[in-house]
CSV table of C-alpha atoms in Angstrom, one decimal:
chain,number,residue,atom,x,y,z
A,1,MET,CA,106.4,105.0,55.9
A,2,SER,CA,108.7,107.1,58.1
A,3,SER,CA,111.0,105.9,60.9
A,4,ARG,CA,109.0,108.4,63.1
A,5,GLU,CA,105.8,106.4,62.4
A,6,LYS,CA,107.6,103.2,63.3
A,7,GLU,CA,108.6,104.8,66.6
A,8,GLN,CA,105.1,106.1,67.2
A,9,THR,CA,103.7,102.6,66.9
A,10,ILE,CA,106.0,101.4,69.7
A,11,ALA,CA,104.6,104.1,72.0
A,12,LEU,CA,101.1,103.5,70.8
A,13,SER,CA,101.4,99.7,71.3
A,14,ALA,CA,102.5,100.4,74.9
A,15,VAL,CA,99.5,102.7,75.5
A,16,PHE,CA,97.2,99.9,74.3
A,17,GLN,CA,99.1,97.3,76.3
A,18,ALA,CA,98.6,99.3,79.5
A,19,ALA,CA,94.9,99.8,78.6
A,20,GLU,CA,94.4,96.1,78.0
A,21,LEU,CA,96.2,95.1,81.2
A,22,VAL,CA,94.1,97.4,83.3
A,23,SER,CA,90.9,96.0,81.6
A,24,ILE,CA,92.0,92.4,82.3
A,25,LEU,CA,93.2,93.1,85.8
A,26,ALA,CA,90.0,95.0,86.8
A,27,LYS,CA,87.9,92.0,85.7
A,28,THR,CA,90.0,89.0,86.8
A,29,GLY,CA,92.3,90.3,89.5
A,30,GLN,CA,95.4,89.1,87.7
A,31,VAL,CA,97.6,89.7,84.6
A,32,ASP,CA,100.5,88.1,82.8
A,33,ASN,CA,103.8,89.3,84.3
A,34,ALA,CA,105.5,88.9,81.0
A,35,SER,CA,103.4,91.7,79.6
A,36,LEU,CA,103.3,93.7,82.9
A,37,GLN,CA,107.0,93.9,83.8
A,38,PRO,CA,108.3,95.7,80.7
A,39,MET,CA,105.6,98.3,81.2
A,40,LEU,CA,106.6,98.9,84.8
A,41,ASP,CA,110.3,98.9,83.9
A,42,SER,CA,109.6,101.6,81.3
A,43,ILE,CA,108.6,104.1,84.0
A,44,LEU,CA,112.1,104.1,85.3
A,45,MET,CA,113.7,104.4,81.8
A,46,VAL,CA,114.0,108.1,81.8
A,47,ASN,CA,117.3,108.4,79.7
A,48,ALA,CA,116.8,105.7,77.1
A,49,ALA,CA,118.9,106.0,74.0
A,50,SER,CA,116.1,105.0,71.7
A,51,THR,CA,112.3,104.4,71.8
A,52,GLU,CA,113.0,100.6,71.6
A,53,ASP,CA,115.3,100.9,74.6
A,54,VAL,CA,112.4,102.1,76.7
A,55,TYR,CA,110.8,98.7,76.3
A,56,GLY,CA,113.7,96.3,76.5
A,57,GLY,CA,115.9,97.2,73.5
A,58,GLN,CA,115.9,96.2,69.8
A,59,TRP,CA,115.7,92.5,70.4
A,60,ASP,CA,113.1,92.3,73.2
A,61,CYS,CA,110.9,95.3,72.3
A,62,GLN,CA,108.6,93.4,69.9
A,63,SER,CA,108.0,90.5,72.3
A,64,ASN,CA,107.6,92.7,75.3
A,65,LEU,CA,104.9,94.7,73.5
A,66,ALA,CA,103.3,91.8,71.6
A,67,LEU,CA,99.9,92.2,73.4
A,68,GLY,CA,99.8,96.0,72.7
A,69,ARG,CA,100.7,95.5,69.1
A,70,LYS,CA,97.9,93.0,68.6
A,71,ILE,CA,95.4,95.4,70.2
A,72,SER,CA,96.7,98.4,68.2
A,73,ARG,CA,96.3,96.5,64.9
A,74,GLN,CA,92.7,95.5,65.9
A,75,ALA,CA,91.8,99.0,67.1
A,76,LEU,CA,93.2,100.8,64.0
A,77,GLY,CA,92.0,98.1,61.5
A,78,LYS,CA,88.9,96.3,60.5
A,79,GLU,CA,88.7,94.4,63.8
A,80,ARG,CA,87.9,97.4,66.0
A,81,SER,CA,84.7,95.8,67.2
A,82,SER,CA,86.7,92.9,68.7
A,83,VAL,CA,88.6,95.2,71.0
A,84,ASN,CA,87.2,95.5,74.5
A,85,PRO,CA,85.4,98.9,74.8
A,86,ASP,CA,87.0,99.5,78.2
A,87,THR,CA,90.4,99.0,76.6
A,88,LEU,CA,89.7,101.6,73.9
A,89,ARG,CA,88.3,104.0,76.6
A,90,TYR,CA,91.4,103.6,78.8
A,91,ALA,CA,93.8,104.1,75.9
A,92,LEU,CA,92.1,107.4,74.8
A,93,SER,CA,91.9,108.4,78.5
A,94,LEU,CA,95.6,107.9,79.0
A,95,ILE,CA,96.4,110.1,76.0
A,96,HIS,CA,94.0,112.7,77.3
A,97,LEU,CA,95.3,112.6,80.9
A,98,GLU,CA,98.9,112.9,79.6
A,99,HIS,CA,97.9,115.9,77.7
A,100,LYS,CA,96.6,117.4,80.9
A,101,LEU,CA,99.9,116.5,82.6
A,102,SER,CA,101.8,118.3,79.9
A,103,LYS,CA,99.9,121.5,80.8
A,104,ALA,CA,100.9,121.1,84.5
A,105,PRO,CA,104.6,122.1,84.6
A,106,ASN,CA,104.8,122.1,88.4
A,107,MET,CA,103.8,118.4,88.4
A,108,LEU,CA,106.5,117.1,86.1
A,109,PRO,CA,109.5,117.8,88.4
A,110,LEU,CA,107.6,116.1,91.2
A,111,ILE,CA,107.1,113.0,89.1
A,112,GLY,CA,110.8,113.2,88.2
A,113,GLN,CA,111.8,113.3,91.9
A,114,LYS,CA,109.5,110.3,92.8
A,115,ILE,CA,110.9,108.3,89.9
A,116,ALA,CA,114.4,108.9,91.2
A,117,GLN,CA,113.3,107.7,94.7
A,118,ILE,CA,111.7,104.6,93.2
A,119,GLU,CA,114.8,103.9,91.2
A,120,GLN,CA,116.9,104.0,94.4
A,121,LYS,CA,114.4,101.7,96.1
A,122,LYS,CA,114.6,99.2,93.3
A,123,ALA,CA,118.1,98.2,94.3
A,124,HIS,CA,116.6,96.6,97.4
A,125,TYR,CA,114.2,94.3,95.5
A,126,ASP,CA,114.7,91.7,92.9
A,127,SER,CA,112.0,93.0,90.6
A,128,VAL,CA,109.8,96.0,89.8
A,129,LEU,CA,107.0,93.5,90.3
A,130,HIS,CA,107.7,93.3,94.1
A,131,GLU,CA,104.6,94.5,96.0
A,132,ASN,CA,106.6,97.3,97.7
A,133,MET,CA,107.7,98.6,94.2
A,134,LEU,CA,104.1,98.4,93.0
A,135,ALA,CA,103.0,100.3,96.1
A,136,SER,CA,105.6,103.0,95.4
A,137,ILE,CA,104.6,103.5,91.8
A,138,SER,CA,100.9,103.5,92.8
A,139,GLY,CA,101.7,106.1,95.4
A,140,MET,CA,103.4,108.3,92.8
A,141,TYR,CA,100.2,108.1,90.7
A,142,GLN,CA,98.0,109.0,93.6
A,143,ASP,CA,100.3,112.0,94.6
A,144,THR,CA,100.4,113.4,91.1
A,145,LEU,CA,98.1,112.3,88.3
A,146,SER,CA,95.1,111.6,90.7
A,147,LYS,CA,95.1,115.4,91.5
A,148,LEU,CA,94.5,116.5,87.9
A,149,SER,CA,91.0,117.6,86.9
A,150,PHE,CA,90.6,114.6,84.7
A,151,ARG,CA,90.6,111.1,86.3
A,152,ILE,CA,90.4,107.7,84.6
A,153,GLN,CA,87.5,105.7,85.9
A,154,VAL,CA,88.3,102.0,86.1
A,155,HIS,CA,85.4,99.5,85.8
A,156,GLY,CA,85.6,95.9,86.8
A,157,ASP,CA,84.8,93.4,89.6
A,158,SER,CA,84.7,95.2,92.9
A,159,ARG,CA,85.9,92.0,94.7
A,160,PHE,CA,89.3,92.5,93.0
A,161,LEU,CA,89.4,96.3,92.8
A,162,GLN,CA,88.9,96.6,96.5
A,163,GLN,CA,92.0,94.5,97.2
A,164,PRO,CA,94.9,96.9,98.0
A,165,GLN,CA,97.4,94.9,95.9
A,166,VAL,CA,95.2,94.9,92.8
A,167,ALA,CA,94.5,98.6,93.3
A,168,ASN,CA,98.2,99.3,93.4
A,169,GLN,CA,98.8,97.2,90.3
A,170,VAL,CA,96.0,99.2,88.5
A,171,ARG,CA,97.5,102.5,89.3
A,172,ALA,CA,101.1,101.3,88.5
A,173,ILE,CA,99.9,100.2,85.1
A,174,LEU,CA,98.1,103.5,84.5
A,175,MET,CA,101.4,105.2,85.4
A,176,SER,CA,103.1,103.1,82.7
A,177,GLY,CA,100.4,104.1,80.3
A,178,ILE,CA,101.1,107.7,81.0
A,179,ARG,CA,104.8,107.1,80.3
A,180,ALA,CA,103.8,105.6,76.9
A,181,ALA,CA,101.4,108.4,76.1
A,182,MET,CA,104.1,110.9,76.9
A,183,LEU,CA,106.4,109.1,74.5
A,184,TRP,CA,103.7,109.1,71.9
A,185,ARG,CA,103.3,112.9,72.2
A,186,GLN,CA,107.0,113.5,72.2
A,187,LEU,CA,107.3,111.5,68.9
A,188,GLY,CA,104.6,113.7,67.3
A,189,GLY,CA,101.6,111.5,68.0
A,190,LYS,CA,98.3,113.2,68.3
A,191,ARG,CA,94.8,111.9,69.1
A,192,TRP,CA,93.5,112.7,65.7
A,193,HIS,CA,96.2,110.5,64.1
A,194,LEU,CA,94.2,107.5,65.4
A,195,ILE,CA,91.5,108.4,62.9
A,196,PHE,CA,93.2,110.2,60.0
A,197,LYS,CA,96.6,108.4,60.0
A,198,ARG,CA,95.3,105.0,60.7
A,199,LYS,CA,96.5,103.5,57.5
A,200,ALA,CA,100.1,104.8,57.9
A,201,LEU,CA,100.2,103.6,61.5
A,202,LEU,CA,98.8,100.2,60.5
A,203,ASN,CA,101.5,99.8,57.8
A,204,ALA,CA,104.1,100.6,60.4
A,205,LEU,CA,102.6,98.1,62.8
A,206,GLU,CA,102.6,95.4,60.1
A,207,SER,CA,106.2,96.1,59.2
A,208,ARG,CA,107.2,95.3,62.8
A,209,SER,CA,105.3,92.0,63.0
């Protein structure tokens, strides 16, 4: 097992955490902030020294991505059938959408500009979970990723999805999932690895437990 595979599992866990949070939020209208906050914080971590630092550093990364690690182990292992089908679809869709983004060079600088603006705005609020911060991240998603040819279709309870605050949370989480998928690609991760490198990724996940 390589250190690169260990790093890949951090990014992959974050992809699955975003996917699971969207699935839960779309059906219930609420999510656990302890799992949500590190995902949203990661969007603003553009110059992290390490992969672990994107998600809270060496000591907090594991706990911050505990939900995603659990889903990753299930999805790659023998418990795949226990994973919500929507979660699997969102995870694969995030990886596919990020691939589309990587082929749209004009969009990447725009995202960078918007992240810088949101980073400045964060100084005025106590947390990235503030509704104004969520609205800003959601707006970034709408102004950029929503304009690509591929769109992620979110299914859930319309009573919740029609609420502006929930819709903003969904888009903000999807943005964090794109951040994770970008990290996964930058670390050499590819979609086919989820099939043909499952054992190696599982071993790396287990070593981090």
